[in-house]
PDB file of C-alpha atoms in Angstrom:
ATOM      1  CA  UNK P   1       0.092   0.036   0.022  1.00 77.00           C
ATOM      2  CA  UNK P   2       0.963   3.697   0.060  1.00 85.00           C
ATOM      3  CA  UNK P   3       3.398   5.009   2.276  1.00 91.00           C
ATOM      4  CA  UNK P   4       3.378   9.025   3.128  1.00 96.00           C
ATOM      5  CA  UNK P   5       6.061  10.734   4.748  1.00 97.00           C
ATOM      6  CA  UNK P   6       5.840  14.673   6.476  1.00 98.00           C
ATOM      7  CA  UNK P   7       7.956  16.607   7.619  1.00 97.00           C
ATOM      8  CA  UNK P   8       9.116  18.262   9.912  1.00 98.00           C
ATOM      9  CA  UNK P   9       6.539  17.398  12.274  1.00 97.00           C
ATOM     10  CA  UNK P  10       6.571  20.522  14.101  1.00 97.00           C
ATOM     11  CA  UNK P  11       7.645  24.381  12.578  1.00 98.00           C
ATOM     12  CA  UNK P  12       7.819  27.554  13.889  1.00 98.00           C
ATOM     13  CA  UNK P  13       7.732  30.853  11.924  1.00 98.00           C
ATOM     14  CA  UNK P  14       7.729  34.459  12.416  1.00 98.00           C
ATOM     15  CA  UNK P  15       4.852  36.274  11.474  1.00 98.00           C
ATOM     16  CA  UNK P  16       5.144  37.307   7.809  1.00 98.00           C
ATOM     17  CA  UNK P  17       7.707  34.648   6.986  1.00 98.00           C
ATOM     18  CA  UNK P  18       7.246  31.541   4.485  1.00 98.00           C
ATOM     19  CA  UNK P  19       6.526  27.804   6.035  1.00 98.00           C
ATOM     20  CA  UNK P  20       7.099  25.031   3.886  1.00 98.00           C
ATOM     21  CA  UNK P  21       5.727  21.355   4.450  1.00 98.00           C
ATOM     22  CA  UNK P  22       7.108  18.873   2.401  1.00 98.00           C
ATOM     23  CA  UNK P  23       5.707  14.929   2.167  1.00 98.00           C
ATOM     24  CA  UNK P  24       6.888  11.757  -0.084  1.00 98.00           C
ATOM     25  CA  UNK P  25       4.589   9.493  -1.291  1.00 97.00           C
ATOM     26  CA  UNK P  26       5.701   5.556  -2.103  1.00 95.00           C
ATOM     27  CA  UNK P  27       3.003   4.614  -4.692  1.00 92.00           C
ATOM     28  CA  UNK P  28       3.307   5.981  -8.176  1.00 92.00           C
ATOM     29  CA  UNK P  29      -0.034   4.840  -9.163  1.00 91.00           C
ATOM     30  CA  UNK P  30      -1.034   8.032  -6.649  1.00 92.00           C
ATOM     31  CA  UNK P  31      -2.437  11.207  -8.504  1.00 91.00           C
ATOM     32  CA  UNK P  32      -4.376  13.109  -6.251  1.00 91.00           C
ATOM     33  CA  UNK P  33      -2.650  15.273  -3.369  1.00 94.00           C
ATOM     34  CA  UNK P  34      -4.980  17.244  -1.336  1.00 94.00           C
ATOM     35  CA  UNK P  35      -3.764  19.338   2.135  1.00 96.00           C
ATOM     36  CA  UNK P  36      -5.698  19.618   4.858  1.00 95.00           C
ATOM     37  CA  UNK P  37      -5.870  21.936   8.116  1.00 96.00           C
ATOM     38  CA  UNK P  38      -7.169  20.713  11.491  1.00 95.00           C
ATOM     39  CA  UNK P  39      -7.479  23.648  13.752  1.00 93.00           C
ATOM     40  CA  UNK P  40      -7.616  22.220  17.728  1.00 89.00           C
ATOM     41  CA  UNK P  41     -10.980  20.631  18.005  1.00 85.00           C
ATOM     42  CA  UNK P  42     -12.080  20.954  14.585  1.00 89.00           C
ATOM     43  CA  UNK P  43     -12.462  19.001  11.337  1.00 90.00           C
ATOM     44  CA  UNK P  44      -9.629  18.834   8.549  1.00 92.00           C
ATOM     45  CA  UNK P  45     -10.664  21.132   5.832  1.00 92.00           C
ATOM     46  CA  UNK P  46      -9.490  21.183   2.732  1.00 91.00           C
ATOM     47  CA  UNK P  47      -7.074  23.893   1.672  1.00 95.00           C
ATOM     48  CA  UNK P  48      -5.299  23.158  -1.505  1.00 95.00           C
ATOM     49  CA  UNK P  49      -5.067  19.965  -3.787  1.00 93.00           C
ATOM     50  CA  UNK P  50      -3.264  19.174  -6.959  1.00 93.00           C
ATOM     51  CA  UNK P  51      -3.710  16.406  -9.267  1.00 90.00           C
ATOM     52  CA  UNK P  52      -0.835  14.425 -11.003  1.00 89.00           C
ATOM     53  CA  UNK P  53      -1.006  15.934 -14.337  1.00 88.00           C
ATOM     54  CA  UNK P  54      -0.277  19.574 -13.177  1.00 87.00           C
ATOM     55  CA  UNK P  55       3.234  20.430 -11.190  1.00 93.00           C
ATOM     56  CA  UNK P  56       2.231  23.581  -9.295  1.00 96.00           C
ATOM     57  CA  UNK P  57      -0.813  25.058  -7.760  1.00 95.00           C
ATOM     58  CA  UNK P  58      -1.332  28.348  -6.435  1.00 97.00           C
ATOM     59  CA  UNK P  59      -4.572  29.825  -4.017  1.00 95.00           C
ATOM     60  CA  UNK P  60      -3.715  33.555  -2.803  1.00 96.00           C
ATOM     61  CA  UNK P  61      -0.874  32.902  -0.174  1.00 97.00           C
ATOM     62  CA  UNK P  62      -0.719  29.342  -0.572  1.00 98.00           C
ATOM     63  CA  UNK P  63       0.851  27.063  -3.424  1.00 98.00           C
ATOM     64  CA  UNK P  64       1.096  23.262  -3.766  1.00 98.00           C
ATOM     65  CA  UNK P  65       4.224  21.496  -5.680  1.00 97.00           C
ATOM     66  CA  UNK P  66       4.667  18.555  -6.969  1.00 97.00           C
ATOM     67  CA  UNK P  67       7.299  16.595  -8.485  1.00 96.00           C
ATOM     68  CA  UNK P  68       6.071  13.285  -9.480  1.00 94.00           C
ATOM     69  CA  UNK P  69       9.714  11.673 -10.513  1.00 94.00           C
ATOM     70  CA  UNK P  70      10.620  12.210  -6.931  1.00 95.00           C
ATOM     71  CA  UNK P  71       7.552  11.330  -5.916  1.00 96.00           C
ATOM     72  CA  UNK P  72       6.974  14.573  -3.561  1.00 96.00           C
ATOM     73  CA  UNK P  73       5.168  17.022  -2.873  1.00 98.00           C
ATOM     74  CA  UNK P  74       5.265  20.233  -0.950  1.00 98.00           C
ATOM     75  CA  UNK P  75       2.785  22.998   0.406  1.00 98.00           C
ATOM     76  CA  UNK P  76       4.061  26.553   0.597  1.00 98.00           C
ATOM     77  CA  UNK P  77       2.326  29.273   2.876  1.00 98.00           C
ATOM     78  CA  UNK P  78       3.672  32.825   2.390  1.00 98.00           C
ATOM     79  CA  UNK P  79       3.321  35.834   4.480  1.00 98.00           C
ATOM     80  CA  UNK P  80       1.888  33.802   7.422  1.00 98.00           C
ATOM     81  CA  UNK P  81      -0.620  34.802  10.158  1.00 97.00           C
ATOM     82  CA  UNK P  82      -1.375  33.866  13.128  1.00 97.00           C
ATOM     83  CA  UNK P  83      -4.493  32.069  12.303  1.00 97.00           C
ATOM     84  CA  UNK P  84      -2.307  29.823  10.116  1.00 98.00           C
ATOM     85  CA  UNK P  85      -1.116  28.155  13.137  1.00 97.00           C
ATOM     86  CA  UNK P  86      -2.822  24.470  13.137  1.00 97.00           C
ATOM     87  CA  UNK P  87      -1.832  21.261  11.918  1.00 97.00           C
ATOM     88  CA  UNK P  88      -1.474  20.267   8.550  1.00 98.00           C
ATOM     89  CA  UNK P  89      -1.984  16.671   7.299  1.00 97.00           C
ATOM     90  CA  UNK P  90      -0.867  16.052   3.485  1.00 97.00           C
ATOM     91  CA  UNK P  91      -2.835  12.835   1.658  1.00 94.00           C
ATOM     92  CA  UNK P  92      -1.951  11.196  -1.046  1.00 93.00           C
ATOM     93  CA  UNK P  93      -4.608   8.462  -3.191  1.00 89.00           C
ATOM     94  CA  UNK P  94      -4.798   6.896  -6.622  1.00 84.00           C
ATOM     95  CA  UNK P  95      -8.187   8.731  -8.494  1.00 75.00           C
ATOM     96  CA  UNK P  96      -9.327  10.087  -5.088  1.00 72.00           C
ATOM     97  CA  UNK P  97     -10.072   6.554  -4.123  1.00 74.00           C
ATOM     98  CA  UNK P  98      -8.675   5.867  -0.248  1.00 79.00           C
ATOM     99  CA  UNK P  99      -6.219   8.500   1.323  1.00 86.00           C
ATOM    100  CA  UNK P 100      -3.501   7.730   2.753  1.00 89.00           C
ATOM    101  CA  UNK P 101      -2.116  10.995   5.182  1.00 93.00           C
ATOM    102  CA  UNK P 102       0.997  11.948   6.121  1.00 96.00           C
ATOM    103  CA  UNK P 103       1.520  12.198  10.018  1.00 95.00           C
ATOM    104  CA  UNK P 104       1.256  16.299  10.280  1.00 96.00           C
ATOM    105  CA  UNK P 105       2.904  19.087  10.996  1.00 97.00           C
ATOM    106  CA  UNK P 106       2.293  21.266  13.439  1.00 97.00           C
ATOM    107  CA  UNK P 107       2.538  24.737  12.456  1.00 98.00           C
ATOM    108  CA  UNK P 108       3.129  27.627  14.946  1.00 98.00           C
ATOM    109  CA  UNK P 109       2.772  30.962  13.558  1.00 98.00           C
ATOM    110  CA  UNK P 110       4.785  33.617  16.569  1.00 97.00           C
ATOM    111  CA  UNK P 111       3.242  37.177  16.422  1.00 95.00           C
TER     112      UNK P 111
ATOM    113  CA  UNK X   1     -26.579  22.247   1.454  1.00 68.00           C
ATOM    114  CA  UNK X   2     -22.154  21.753   1.457  1.00 71.00           C
ATOM    115  CA  UNK X   3     -22.075  20.295   4.326  1.00 91.00           C
ATOM    116  CA  UNK X   4     -21.552  16.678   6.458  1.00 95.00           C
ATOM    117  CA  UNK X   5     -23.511  16.635   9.716  1.00 96.00           C
ATOM    118  CA  UNK X   6     -22.264  14.796  12.336  1.00 97.00           C
ATOM    119  CA  UNK X   7     -24.205  13.858  16.339  1.00 97.00           C
ATOM    120  CA  UNK X   8     -23.759  13.625  18.544  1.00 97.00           C
ATOM    121  CA  UNK X   9     -21.214  15.900  18.486  1.00 96.00           C
ATOM    122  CA  UNK X  10     -19.403  14.540  22.352  1.00 97.00           C
ATOM    123  CA  UNK X  11     -20.461  11.153  23.666  1.00 97.00           C
ATOM    124  CA  UNK X  12     -19.222   9.078  26.638  1.00 97.00           C
ATOM    125  CA  UNK X  13     -20.666   5.857  27.371  1.00 95.00           C
ATOM    126  CA  UNK X  14     -19.382   2.852  29.619  1.00 94.00           C
ATOM    127  CA  UNK X  15     -17.959  -0.254  28.302  1.00 93.00           C
ATOM    128  CA  UNK X  16     -21.305  -2.049  28.339  1.00 92.00           C
ATOM    129  CA  UNK X  17     -23.112   0.653  26.582  1.00 92.00           C
ATOM    130  CA  UNK X  18     -24.638   0.232  23.071  1.00 96.00           C
ATOM    131  CA  UNK X  19     -24.552   3.720  21.199  1.00 97.00           C
ATOM    132  CA  UNK X  20     -24.652   5.057  17.522  1.00 98.00           C
ATOM    133  CA  UNK X  21     -22.641   7.812  15.691  1.00 98.00           C
ATOM    134  CA  UNK X  22     -25.305   9.197  13.068  1.00 98.00           C
ATOM    135  CA  UNK X  23     -23.892  11.186   9.682  1.00 98.00           C
ATOM    136  CA  UNK X  24     -25.830  12.722   7.376  1.00 97.00           C
ATOM    137  CA  UNK X  25     -25.338  14.817   3.845  1.00 96.00           C
ATOM    138  CA  UNK X  26     -27.744  16.081   1.512  1.00 93.00           C
ATOM    139  CA  UNK X  27     -24.688  17.079  -1.318  1.00 92.00           C
ATOM    140  CA  UNK X  28     -25.955  13.801  -3.825  1.00 92.00           C
ATOM    141  CA  UNK X  29     -22.438  12.129  -2.908  1.00 92.00           C
ATOM    142  CA  UNK X  30     -22.506   8.414  -3.330  1.00 92.00           C
ATOM    143  CA  UNK X  31     -19.406   7.413  -1.288  1.00 92.00           C
ATOM    144  CA  UNK X  32     -19.088   7.953   2.350  1.00 94.00           C
ATOM    145  CA  UNK X  33     -16.596   7.197   4.509  1.00 94.00           C
ATOM    146  CA  UNK X  34     -15.871   6.839   8.852  1.00 96.00           C
ATOM    147  CA  UNK X  35     -12.588   7.830  10.325  1.00 95.00           C
ATOM    148  CA  UNK X  36     -10.978   7.555  13.572  1.00 96.00           C
ATOM    149  CA  UNK X  37      -8.332   9.931  14.509  1.00 95.00           C
ATOM    150  CA  UNK X  38      -7.025  10.067  18.155  1.00 94.00           C
ATOM    151  CA  UNK X  39      -4.772  13.524  18.926  1.00 89.00           C
ATOM    152  CA  UNK X  40      -2.343  14.976  17.267  1.00 85.00           C
ATOM    153  CA  UNK X  41      -2.350  11.509  14.351  1.00 92.00           C
ATOM    154  CA  UNK X  42      -3.947  11.263  11.207  1.00 93.00           C
ATOM    155  CA  UNK X  43      -7.314  10.350  10.728  1.00 92.00           C
ATOM    156  CA  UNK X  44      -7.287   6.707  10.171  1.00 92.00           C
ATOM    157  CA  UNK X  45      -9.593   5.289   7.382  1.00 91.00           C
ATOM    158  CA  UNK X  46     -12.380   2.525   9.177  1.00 95.00           C
ATOM    159  CA  UNK X  47     -14.545   1.856   5.999  1.00 94.00           C
ATOM    160  CA  UNK X  48     -16.061   3.220   3.106  1.00 92.00           C
ATOM    161  CA  UNK X  49     -19.457   2.811   1.311  1.00 94.00           C
ATOM    162  CA  UNK X  50     -19.897   3.269  -1.956  1.00 92.00           C
ATOM    163  CA  UNK X  51     -23.404   3.525  -3.581  1.00 92.00           C
ATOM    164  CA  UNK X  52     -24.722   2.294  -0.235  1.00 94.00           C
ATOM    165  CA  UNK X  53     -22.859  -0.875  -0.264  1.00 94.00           C
ATOM    166  CA  UNK X  54     -19.566  -1.331   2.166  1.00 93.00           C
ATOM    167  CA  UNK X  55     -16.898  -1.126  -0.111  1.00 88.00           C
ATOM    168  CA  UNK X  56     -13.738  -0.839   2.251  1.00 84.00           C
ATOM    169  CA  UNK X  57     -13.723  -2.285   6.191  1.00 85.00           C
ATOM    170  CA  UNK X  58      -9.547  -1.874   7.625  1.00 85.00           C
ATOM    171  CA  UNK X  59      -9.881  -4.545   9.630  1.00 87.00           C
ATOM    172  CA  UNK X  60     -11.748  -2.922  11.952  1.00 94.00           C
ATOM    173  CA  UNK X  61     -13.168  -4.723  14.968  1.00 94.00           C
ATOM    174  CA  UNK X  62     -16.531  -6.210  14.939  1.00 95.00           C
ATOM    175  CA  UNK X  63     -17.629  -3.696  18.266  1.00 96.00           C
ATOM    176  CA  UNK X  64     -17.865  -1.150  15.202  1.00 97.00           C
ATOM    177  CA  UNK X  65     -20.742  -2.018  12.970  1.00 96.00           C
ATOM    178  CA  UNK X  66     -21.472   0.414  10.014  1.00 97.00           C
ATOM    179  CA  UNK X  67     -25.234   1.024   8.584  1.00 97.00           C
ATOM    180  CA  UNK X  68     -25.948   2.617   5.885  1.00 97.00           C
ATOM    181  CA  UNK X  69     -29.302   2.871   5.667  1.00 95.00           C
ATOM    182  CA  UNK X  70     -29.802   5.489   2.439  1.00 94.00           C
ATOM    183  CA  UNK X  71     -27.843   7.391   0.116  1.00 91.00           C
ATOM    184  CA  UNK X  72     -27.637  10.436   2.887  1.00 96.00           C
ATOM    185  CA  UNK X  73     -27.150   8.372   6.070  1.00 97.00           C
ATOM    186  CA  UNK X  74     -23.966   6.834   7.454  1.00 98.00           C
ATOM    187  CA  UNK X  75     -24.677   5.406  10.942  1.00 98.00           C
ATOM    188  CA  UNK X  76     -21.809   3.454  13.315  1.00 98.00           C
ATOM    189  CA  UNK X  77     -23.090   1.380  15.676  1.00 98.00           C
ATOM    190  CA  UNK X  78     -20.939   0.708  19.047  1.00 97.00           C
ATOM    191  CA  UNK X  79     -21.087  -2.541  21.343  1.00 95.00           C
ATOM    192  CA  UNK X  80     -18.643  -3.173  24.295  1.00 94.00           C
ATOM    193  CA  UNK X  81     -15.876  -0.502  23.293  1.00 95.00           C
ATOM    194  CA  UNK X  82     -12.808  -0.136  25.094  1.00 96.00           C
ATOM    195  CA  UNK X  83     -11.312   2.953  26.627  1.00 96.00           C
ATOM    196  CA  UNK X  84      -8.710   2.731  24.045  1.00 96.00           C
ATOM    197  CA  UNK X  85     -11.295   3.425  21.082  1.00 97.00           C
ATOM    198  CA  UNK X  86     -11.812   6.524  22.608  1.00 97.00           C
ATOM    199  CA  UNK X  87     -11.067   8.925  19.931  1.00 97.00           C
ATOM    200  CA  UNK X  88     -12.586  11.962  17.468  1.00 96.00           C
ATOM    201  CA  UNK X  89     -14.688   9.520  14.865  1.00 97.00           C
ATOM    202  CA  UNK X  90     -14.819  11.609  11.572  1.00 96.00           C
ATOM    203  CA  UNK X  91     -17.446  10.845   9.065  1.00 96.00           C
ATOM    204  CA  UNK X  92     -16.774  12.440   5.141  1.00 93.00           C
ATOM    205  CA  UNK X  93     -18.513  12.002   1.924  1.00 92.00           C
ATOM    206  CA  UNK X  94     -17.429  12.287  -1.686  1.00 90.00           C
ATOM    207  CA  UNK X  95     -19.007  12.386  -5.516  1.00 87.00           C
ATOM    208  CA  UNK X  96     -18.188   8.995  -5.334  1.00 81.00           C
ATOM    209  CA  UNK X  97     -15.333   6.628  -5.031  1.00 78.00           C
ATOM    210  CA  UNK X  98     -13.374   7.236  -7.433  1.00 73.00           C
ATOM    211  CA  UNK X  99     -12.643  11.303  -7.967  1.00 70.00           C
ATOM    212  CA  UNK X 100     -12.227  12.681  -4.332  1.00 69.00           C
ATOM    213  CA  UNK X 101     -14.149  15.808  -5.623  1.00 72.00           C
ATOM    214  CA  UNK X 102     -16.344  17.429  -3.163  1.00 75.00           C
ATOM    215  CA  UNK X 103     -14.329  15.170  -0.404  1.00 83.00           C
ATOM    216  CA  UNK X 104     -15.754  16.630   2.751  1.00 89.00           C
ATOM    217  CA  UNK X 105     -15.048  15.898   6.495  1.00 92.00           C
ATOM    218  CA  UNK X 106     -17.649  16.284   9.056  1.00 95.00           C
ATOM    219  CA  UNK X 107     -17.233  18.081  12.175  1.00 94.00           C
ATOM    220  CA  UNK X 108     -16.456  14.745  14.272  1.00 95.00           C
ATOM    221  CA  UNK X 109     -17.704  12.838  17.225  1.00 97.00           C
ATOM    222  CA  UNK X 110     -15.593  13.131  20.425  1.00 96.00           C
ATOM    223  CA  UNK X 111     -15.787   9.391  21.658  1.00 97.00           C
ATOM    224  CA  UNK X 112     -15.214   9.010  25.267  1.00 97.00           C
ATOM    225  CA  UNK X 113     -15.294   5.240  26.739  1.00 97.00           C
ATOM    226  CA  UNK X 114     -14.897   4.958  30.595  1.00 95.00           C
TER     227      UNK X 114
END
C-alpha cells in the first residue's frame, strides 16, 4: 500500500515569514494530493489540492508543488499569519479513492 | 447544503453500553467514509460505503458496526468498546469513490469510553 511521510512534525515561524511542509509518497499510481488544515478540536478542512497532471497550483498565499519523478509534494504558505497556526496533513490517493495521510505538521506562527 | 453533519458532537459511554453515531449529507454524494482520529495523529480510515454498499473495511474490530440506510445517511453502531477506542470519529463524503471531488469531512464526534 501507499506510504506517505511528512516533515517536519513541528514548525515555528515568525509572522510574515514563509512556511514549507514536505511530503513524500511511495506508490507511483497515486495521482491526487490534497492538503488539509485542522485547527484544535475542529474537522480537517481542505485548503488546496493538486492532481498529477499539474506541477504547481496557487491559491492566494498558499501553493502546492508536485514532483512526480521524485514522488514528493510540498505546501508553501507565504506571509504567514497567526491564524495559519494549526496542524497540516498531506494525503495521497489513487483517483481520489482511499486517502493515505501523512503524520501531520504542527505549525505555529509567532506574532 | 454543502456540509456533512455528525451527531452527537460529544459522547461518553461505558464499556457495556450500545450507542450509535450518525452522519448525514445532502450533497448527493455517493461515497461516505468513517475515520478514527487520535490526538495529534492523522485520520485512520475505518469503512467506505459506495452507492450504499460497503466497499472497504480496514480490518476494524466487530465492536464497530457500520450501516448505510440510504444514500444520505451513515451510522456507526458501537458495542462493548474499550477505553482505547476513545477518539474523534470523523465522517466524510465525496461525489463518488473514484474522483475525490467534493471530499468533505464532518465536524466529528468526540467519543470517550469509560
